[in-house]
Every structure is written in C-alpha cells, then in structure tokens.
Coordinates of C-alpha atoms in Angstrom, one line a residue:
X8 CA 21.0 59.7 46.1
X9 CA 21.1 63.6 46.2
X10 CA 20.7 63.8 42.4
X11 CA 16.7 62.0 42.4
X12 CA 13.9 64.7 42.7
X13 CA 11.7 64.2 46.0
X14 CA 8.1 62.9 45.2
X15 CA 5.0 64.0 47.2
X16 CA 2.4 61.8 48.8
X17 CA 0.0 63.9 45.8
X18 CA 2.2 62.7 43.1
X19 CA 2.4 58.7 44.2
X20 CA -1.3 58.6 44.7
X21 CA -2.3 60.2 41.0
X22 CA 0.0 57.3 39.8
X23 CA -1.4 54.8 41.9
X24 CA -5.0 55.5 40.3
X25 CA -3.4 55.9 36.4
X26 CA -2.0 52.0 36.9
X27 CA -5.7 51.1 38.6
X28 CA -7.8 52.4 35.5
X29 CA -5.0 50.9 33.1
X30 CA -5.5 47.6 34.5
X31 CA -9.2 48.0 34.3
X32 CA -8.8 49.1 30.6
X33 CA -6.9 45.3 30.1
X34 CA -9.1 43.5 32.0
X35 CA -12.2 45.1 29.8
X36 CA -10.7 44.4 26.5
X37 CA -9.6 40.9 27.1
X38 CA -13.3 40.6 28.8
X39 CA -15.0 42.2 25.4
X40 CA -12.5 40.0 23.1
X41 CA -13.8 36.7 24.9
X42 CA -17.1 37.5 24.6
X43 CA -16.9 38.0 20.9
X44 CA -15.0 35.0 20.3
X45 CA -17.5 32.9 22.3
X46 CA -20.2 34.5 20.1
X47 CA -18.6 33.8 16.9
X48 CA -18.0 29.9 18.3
X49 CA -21.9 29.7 19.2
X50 CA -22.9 31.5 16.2
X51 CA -21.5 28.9 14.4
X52 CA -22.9 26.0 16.4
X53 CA -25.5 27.2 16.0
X54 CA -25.5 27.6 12.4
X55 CA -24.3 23.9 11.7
X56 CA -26.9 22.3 14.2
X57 CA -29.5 24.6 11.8
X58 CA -31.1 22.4 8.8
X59 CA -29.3 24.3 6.1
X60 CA -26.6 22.8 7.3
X61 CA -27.0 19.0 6.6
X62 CA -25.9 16.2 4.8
X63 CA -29.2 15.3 2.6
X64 CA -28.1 12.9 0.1
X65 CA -24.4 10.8 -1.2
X66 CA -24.3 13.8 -3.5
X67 CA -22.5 15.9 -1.0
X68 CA -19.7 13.7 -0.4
X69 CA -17.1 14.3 -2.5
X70 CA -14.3 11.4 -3.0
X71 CA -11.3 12.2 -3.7
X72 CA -7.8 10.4 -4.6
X73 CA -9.4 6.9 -5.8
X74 CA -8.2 5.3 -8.7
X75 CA -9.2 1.8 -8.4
X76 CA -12.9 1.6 -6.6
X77 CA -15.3 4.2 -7.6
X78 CA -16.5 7.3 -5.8
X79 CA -20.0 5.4 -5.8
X80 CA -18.6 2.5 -3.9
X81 CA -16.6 4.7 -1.2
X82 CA -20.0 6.6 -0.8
X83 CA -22.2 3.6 -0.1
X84 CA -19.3 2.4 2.3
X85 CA -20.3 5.6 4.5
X86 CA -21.1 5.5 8.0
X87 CA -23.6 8.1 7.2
X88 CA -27.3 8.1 7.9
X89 CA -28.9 10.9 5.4
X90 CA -29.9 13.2 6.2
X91 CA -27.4 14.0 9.0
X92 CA -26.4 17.4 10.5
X93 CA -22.4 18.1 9.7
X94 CA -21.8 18.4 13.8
X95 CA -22.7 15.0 13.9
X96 CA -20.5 13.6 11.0
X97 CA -17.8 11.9 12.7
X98 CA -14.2 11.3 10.4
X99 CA -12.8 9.1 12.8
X100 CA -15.7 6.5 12.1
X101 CA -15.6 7.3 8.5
X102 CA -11.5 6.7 8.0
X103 CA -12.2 3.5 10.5
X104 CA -14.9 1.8 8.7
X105 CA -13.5 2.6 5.3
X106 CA -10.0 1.3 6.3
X107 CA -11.8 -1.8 7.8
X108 CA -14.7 -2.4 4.9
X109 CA -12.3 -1.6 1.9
X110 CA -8.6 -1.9 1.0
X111 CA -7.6 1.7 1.8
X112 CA -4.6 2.9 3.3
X113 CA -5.4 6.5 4.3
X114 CA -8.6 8.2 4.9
X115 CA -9.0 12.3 5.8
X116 CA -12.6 14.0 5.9
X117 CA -13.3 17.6 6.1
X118 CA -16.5 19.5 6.7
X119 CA -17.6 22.2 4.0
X120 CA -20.1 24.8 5.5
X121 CA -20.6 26.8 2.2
X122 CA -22.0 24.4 0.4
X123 CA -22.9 22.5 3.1
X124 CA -21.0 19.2 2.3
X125 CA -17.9 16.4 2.5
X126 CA -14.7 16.4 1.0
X127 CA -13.1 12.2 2.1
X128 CA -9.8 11.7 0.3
X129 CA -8.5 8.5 0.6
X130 CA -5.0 6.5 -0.5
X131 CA -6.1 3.0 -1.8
X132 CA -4.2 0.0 -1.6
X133 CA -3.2 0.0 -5.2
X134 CA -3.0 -4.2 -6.0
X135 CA 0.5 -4.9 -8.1
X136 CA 0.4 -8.7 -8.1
X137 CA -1.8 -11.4 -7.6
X138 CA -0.7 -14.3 -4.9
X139 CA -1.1 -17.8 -5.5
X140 CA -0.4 -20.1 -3.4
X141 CA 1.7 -23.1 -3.7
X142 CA 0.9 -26.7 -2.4
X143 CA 2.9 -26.6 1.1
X144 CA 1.9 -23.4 2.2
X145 CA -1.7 -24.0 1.8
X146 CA -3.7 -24.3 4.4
X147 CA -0.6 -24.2 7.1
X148 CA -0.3 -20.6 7.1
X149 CA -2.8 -17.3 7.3
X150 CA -1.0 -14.8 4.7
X151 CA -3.4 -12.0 5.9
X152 CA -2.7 -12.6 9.3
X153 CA 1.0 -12.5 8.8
X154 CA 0.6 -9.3 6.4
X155 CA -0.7 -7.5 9.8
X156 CA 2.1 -9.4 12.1
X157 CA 0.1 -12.0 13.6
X158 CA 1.2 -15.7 14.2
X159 CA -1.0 -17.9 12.0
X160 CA -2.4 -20.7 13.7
X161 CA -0.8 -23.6 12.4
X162 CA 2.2 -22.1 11.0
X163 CA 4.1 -24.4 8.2
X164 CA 7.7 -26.0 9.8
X165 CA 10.4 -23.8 8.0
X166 CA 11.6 -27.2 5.7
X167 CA 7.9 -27.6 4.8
X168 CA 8.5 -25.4 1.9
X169 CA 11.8 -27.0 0.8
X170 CA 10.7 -30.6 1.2
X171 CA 8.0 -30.1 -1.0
X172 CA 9.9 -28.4 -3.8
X173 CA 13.3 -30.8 -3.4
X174 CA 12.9 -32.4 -6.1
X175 CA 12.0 -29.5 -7.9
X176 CA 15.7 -27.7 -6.4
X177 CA 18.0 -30.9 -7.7
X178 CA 17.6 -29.8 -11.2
X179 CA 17.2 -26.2 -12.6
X180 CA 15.5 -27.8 -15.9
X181 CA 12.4 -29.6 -13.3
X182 CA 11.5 -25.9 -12.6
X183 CA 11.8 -24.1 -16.3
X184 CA 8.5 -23.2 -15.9
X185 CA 5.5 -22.4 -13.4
X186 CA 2.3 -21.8 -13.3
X187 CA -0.8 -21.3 -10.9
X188 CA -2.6 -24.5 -11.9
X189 CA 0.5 -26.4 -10.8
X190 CA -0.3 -25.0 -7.0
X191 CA -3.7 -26.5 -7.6
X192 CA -5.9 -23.5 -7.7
X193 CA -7.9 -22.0 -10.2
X194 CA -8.1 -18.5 -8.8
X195 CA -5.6 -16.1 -6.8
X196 CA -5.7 -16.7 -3.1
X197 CA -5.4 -12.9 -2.7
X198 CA -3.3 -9.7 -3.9
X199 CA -0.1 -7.9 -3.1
X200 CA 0.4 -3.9 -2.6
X201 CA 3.7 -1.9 -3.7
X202 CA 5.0 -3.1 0.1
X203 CA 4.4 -6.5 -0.1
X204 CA 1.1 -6.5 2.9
X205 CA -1.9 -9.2 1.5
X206 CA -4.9 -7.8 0.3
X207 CA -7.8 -10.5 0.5
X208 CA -9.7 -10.8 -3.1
X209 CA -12.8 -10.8 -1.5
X210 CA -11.9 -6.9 -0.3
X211 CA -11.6 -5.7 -3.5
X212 CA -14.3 -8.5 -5.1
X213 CA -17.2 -7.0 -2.6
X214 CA -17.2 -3.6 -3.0
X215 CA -15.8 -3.6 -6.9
X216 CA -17.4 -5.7 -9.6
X217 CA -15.2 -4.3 -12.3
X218 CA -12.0 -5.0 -10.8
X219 CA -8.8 -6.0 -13.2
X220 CA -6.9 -8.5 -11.5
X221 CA -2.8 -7.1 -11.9
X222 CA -1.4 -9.4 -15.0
X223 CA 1.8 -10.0 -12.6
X224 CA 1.5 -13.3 -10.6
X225 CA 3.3 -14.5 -7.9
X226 CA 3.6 -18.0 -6.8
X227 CA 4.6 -19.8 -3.4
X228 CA 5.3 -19.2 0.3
X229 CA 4.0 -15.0 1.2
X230 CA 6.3 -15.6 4.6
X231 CA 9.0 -16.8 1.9
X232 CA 8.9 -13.4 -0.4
X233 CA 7.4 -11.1 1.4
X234 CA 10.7 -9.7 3.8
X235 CA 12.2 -9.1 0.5
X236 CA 8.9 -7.3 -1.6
X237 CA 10.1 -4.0 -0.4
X238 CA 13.4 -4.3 -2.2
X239 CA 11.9 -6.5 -4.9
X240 CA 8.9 -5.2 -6.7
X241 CA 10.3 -1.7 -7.5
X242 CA 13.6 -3.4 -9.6
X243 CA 11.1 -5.7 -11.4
X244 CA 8.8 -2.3 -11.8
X245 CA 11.1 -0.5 -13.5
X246 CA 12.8 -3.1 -15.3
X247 CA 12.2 -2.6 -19.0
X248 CA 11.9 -6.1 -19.7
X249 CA 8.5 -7.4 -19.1
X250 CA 8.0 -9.8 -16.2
X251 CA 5.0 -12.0 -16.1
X252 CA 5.2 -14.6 -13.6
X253 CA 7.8 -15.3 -10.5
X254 CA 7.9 -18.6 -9.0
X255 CA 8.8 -18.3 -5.3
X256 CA 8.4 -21.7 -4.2
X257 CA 11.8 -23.3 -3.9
X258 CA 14.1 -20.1 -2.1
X259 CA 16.9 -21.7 -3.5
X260 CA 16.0 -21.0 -7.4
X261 CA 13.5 -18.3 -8.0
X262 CA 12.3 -18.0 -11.6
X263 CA 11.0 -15.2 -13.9
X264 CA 8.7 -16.1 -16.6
X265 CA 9.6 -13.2 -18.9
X266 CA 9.0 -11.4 -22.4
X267 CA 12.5 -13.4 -23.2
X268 CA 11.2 -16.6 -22.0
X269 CA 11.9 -18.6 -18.2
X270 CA 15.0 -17.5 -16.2
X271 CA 16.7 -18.6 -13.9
X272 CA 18.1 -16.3 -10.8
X273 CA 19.2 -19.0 -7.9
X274 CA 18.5 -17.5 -4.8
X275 CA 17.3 -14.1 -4.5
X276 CA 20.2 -12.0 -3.0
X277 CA 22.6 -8.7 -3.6
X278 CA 22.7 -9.5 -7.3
X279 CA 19.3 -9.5 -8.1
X280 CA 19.6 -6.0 -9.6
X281 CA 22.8 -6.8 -11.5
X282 CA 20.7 -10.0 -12.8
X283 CA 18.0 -7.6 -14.1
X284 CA 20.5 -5.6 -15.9
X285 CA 22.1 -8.5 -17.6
X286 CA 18.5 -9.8 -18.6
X287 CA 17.5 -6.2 -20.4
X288 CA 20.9 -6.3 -22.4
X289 CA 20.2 -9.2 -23.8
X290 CA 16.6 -8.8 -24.6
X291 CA 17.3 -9.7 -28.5
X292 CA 17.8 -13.6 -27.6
X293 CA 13.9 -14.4 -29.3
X294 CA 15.5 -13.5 -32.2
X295 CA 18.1 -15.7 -32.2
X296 CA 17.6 -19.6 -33.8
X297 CA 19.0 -20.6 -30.9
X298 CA 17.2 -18.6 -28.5
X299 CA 14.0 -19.7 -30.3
X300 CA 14.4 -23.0 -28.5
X301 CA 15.1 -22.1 -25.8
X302 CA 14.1 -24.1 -22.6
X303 CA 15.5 -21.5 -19.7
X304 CA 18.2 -19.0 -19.5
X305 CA 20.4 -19.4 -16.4
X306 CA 21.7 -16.0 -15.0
X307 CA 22.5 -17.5 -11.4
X308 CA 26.1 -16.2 -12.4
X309 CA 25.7 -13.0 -14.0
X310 CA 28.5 -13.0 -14.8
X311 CA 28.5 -16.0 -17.2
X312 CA 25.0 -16.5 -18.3
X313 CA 23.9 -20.2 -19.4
X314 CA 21.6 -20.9 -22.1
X315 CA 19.8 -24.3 -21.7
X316 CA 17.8 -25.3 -24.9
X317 CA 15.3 -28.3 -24.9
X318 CA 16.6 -31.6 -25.9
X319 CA 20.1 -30.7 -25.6
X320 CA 22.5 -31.9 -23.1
X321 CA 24.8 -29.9 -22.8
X322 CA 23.9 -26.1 -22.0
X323 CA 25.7 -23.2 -23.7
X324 CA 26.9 -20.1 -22.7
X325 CA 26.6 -16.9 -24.0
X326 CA 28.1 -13.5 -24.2
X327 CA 26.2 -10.2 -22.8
X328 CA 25.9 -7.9 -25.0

C-alpha cells in the first residue's frame, strides 16, 4: 500500500464534478436523440394523415402474385372505402376478407408513401382437379367442412362407400371405365388444390367469370382420397403419361382413365409410384392391334401386368418393356 500516491481532498472533488458534467453530457444527448426521433415519427403521422397521402381510386392498389383471378377482381374484393387515408388502411382486414371472399392462401399488404399507394400480394389456391362426387357420399358428407377439419353433420358409415360400389369391386371388368354422369351430376361438386383441401366452385365461379375448370377429374368419396392427395397428385403431376380421369369410388380398385386407355391399380398403396413407372414404359400399347381393343390394362401386379381386351375371356399378359 506504500507504492499508491496520496490523493487530496482538491483532487477527489475536481473528479467528482468531471463525472457530474459527463453524466449531464449523456443524459443531454440521449434527451436530444429522443426528441428527434419523436419528431421524425410525428412528422410522418402527420404527413400520412395529410390528403396527399390517400388512397383515391383501385388504381393505387397494386396486385401482385395472381395467376388465376384477375388484379380487377382482387381489387373490387377490397375492404377499402376510396378515398381513404393510408393510416387507416388496415392489412389484417384486407388478408382476412380476401382469404374469406376468395380462394387465397396467403395475403401481405404494404403501404407506399412515395407514390402514395398499395402493393397486396397474394398466393391463390391454384385448382388441380375437379371433384365429383359419387352416389354414396352425396349428401352424407360436407367435403368443405372436412377440408378445414370439421365433423360433417351426418357423416356416411365407413361401409357406405364399399356397399355401394360391391358389386362394382367383384369384378375388375364392371369398373373399366368411369365417368362423372355415372355419379349422377352434371357439374363438379367443387375443386381440389396441390394439397388435397376443397375449394367450393361457387368461390372461384363468383368472383371469376372466365374461369377454366382443371381437365383432371376426380371421382368418389374426398374423406376416401384425400389423406393420400399429398403423396398422390405430385406422381400423377409429373408422370409423363397423361392422366385424365381417377375413379376413387371403390378403395379397393382405383382406376386411371389415361392417354393409354383405363387402368387398373388395386388399392392405392407403396407401389403406386412403381405402377406409374411401369405405365410410362409401356406407353406404345395404342399402337399395338391388340392394344387397340383393349378393354383395361391391369397393373395391380406391377410386376406382371394383365391386358384384358373386350369380348375375350381369357386376359393376357404382357411383357414391360
């Protein structure tokens, strides 16, 4: 303790006044940096709530990301009154009403102050399929209300499906071919996204006049196909072989109407892929005679494909190429 240097009463109390204006210094610039960011925040609170600052006409709303409804529909599906000041625009009413008034998936709004404007991008609901329904689940079972994970009402008994379509199950050749008249309607009952959730027609219908329904149809039971859609549509997608029709009514045969002509998968499991391979190698079969009549081609095994032509008893099996 020898070594350190005595310090005067002087000394401590010059120090003691340096630290006091030092602190006064802080406190005076964080005072004078809070003051100009509050003026910067009412200057431009001010500035919005001034007229330049408005929303006059649709014009300023710029829609971005749609593909299927146009920009003029989204705009007249606005919760906006024009003119109307941007501080008042609210984009959690916009994305709500949108979400609720048209199929859309994903709705984000921002605020332009220079031009004084909207910028809404949304992610639509892009329809893949249309949905018709077959005979035994009509009317027993909601398919929007399951879509969103609600119990439907009177939900069909779980052999409903299989009791109407046993006799249809009993022989491959009583199901060679579907299609949506056979379910007794003349229209889709609704649509299907890339994840399988219903979209109801009228959705689309009301706010797009011009809509093209999706050339793929589906037919039968949603609560039958749609656990497996996820897994489904994207092999089907990308298969090169072109599907145009699957009849889902009977879960123990599902059947492709196809560029080759009807086919025959059993029920829809692990091979499904494999099946879809098998079918694109031996997309040459309408040239064939044989092939030419054709009544189904059986790729339950595929493995040892079956072809089953009309009139004939017997069926025959072919080789993959």
């Amino acid at each position: 303790m020898a070594g350190i240097a005595p310090v005067s009463r002087h000394e401590l109390s010059q120090r003691r006044q340096q630290l006091r204006r030092q602190r006064r210094n802080r406190i005076l610039k964080l005072s004078w940096r809070s003051l100009v960011v509050l003026g910067i925040a009412g200057t431009l609170v001010w500035a919005v709530t001034q007229p330049n600052w408005v929303i006059r006409n649709a014009a300023q709303v710029k829609i971005e990301g749609n593909q299927f409804l146009a920009a003029k529909t989204v705009r007249s599906l606005l919760p906006i009154n024009y003119p109307e000041s941007l501080s008042k625009v609210q984009p959690a009413k916009i994305a709500e009403t949108l979400k609720d008034k048209a199929p859309i998936a994903e709705v984000s709004v921002e605020r332009h102050l220079f031009p004084p404007g909207l910028t809404v991008r949304i992610r639509e609901r892009k329809p893949v399929a249309q949905a018709w329904l077959s005979l035994s689940s009509q009317g027993k079972t909601n398919p929007a209300n399951r879509s969103n994970g609600e119990e439907a009402t009177n939900p069909a008994p779980a052999s409903s499906v299989s009791t109407a379509n046993e006799a249809r199950s009993s022989s491959p050749s009583n199901t060679s071919e579907s299609s949506p008249k056979e379910a007794g309607n003349s229209k889709p009952s609704g649509l299907l996204d890339e994840s399988g959730r219903w979209i109801p027609l009228e959705s689309y219908a009301a706010v797009e006049q011009n809509l093209q329904l999706p050339p793929l149809k589906v037919i039968g039971n949603p609560d039958t196909y749609r656990p497996h859609w996820d897994r489904f549509y994207p092999i089907i997608s990308r298969s090169p072989v072109n599907v145009q029709a699957i009849d889902w009514q009977n879960p123990g045969n599902l059947i492709l109407t196809t560029e080759i002509g009807v086919v025959h998968l059993g029920a829809y499991g692990n091979q499904f892929a494999n099946q879809i391979r098998v079918l694109d190698r031996m997309r040459d079969l309408p040239r064939n005679k044989t092939a030419s009549s054709m009544e189904y081609l059986d790729l339950r095994n595929p493995n040892a494909p079956i072809l089953k032509l009309r009139g004939a008893k017997n069926s025959a099996k072919i080789s993959t190429p």
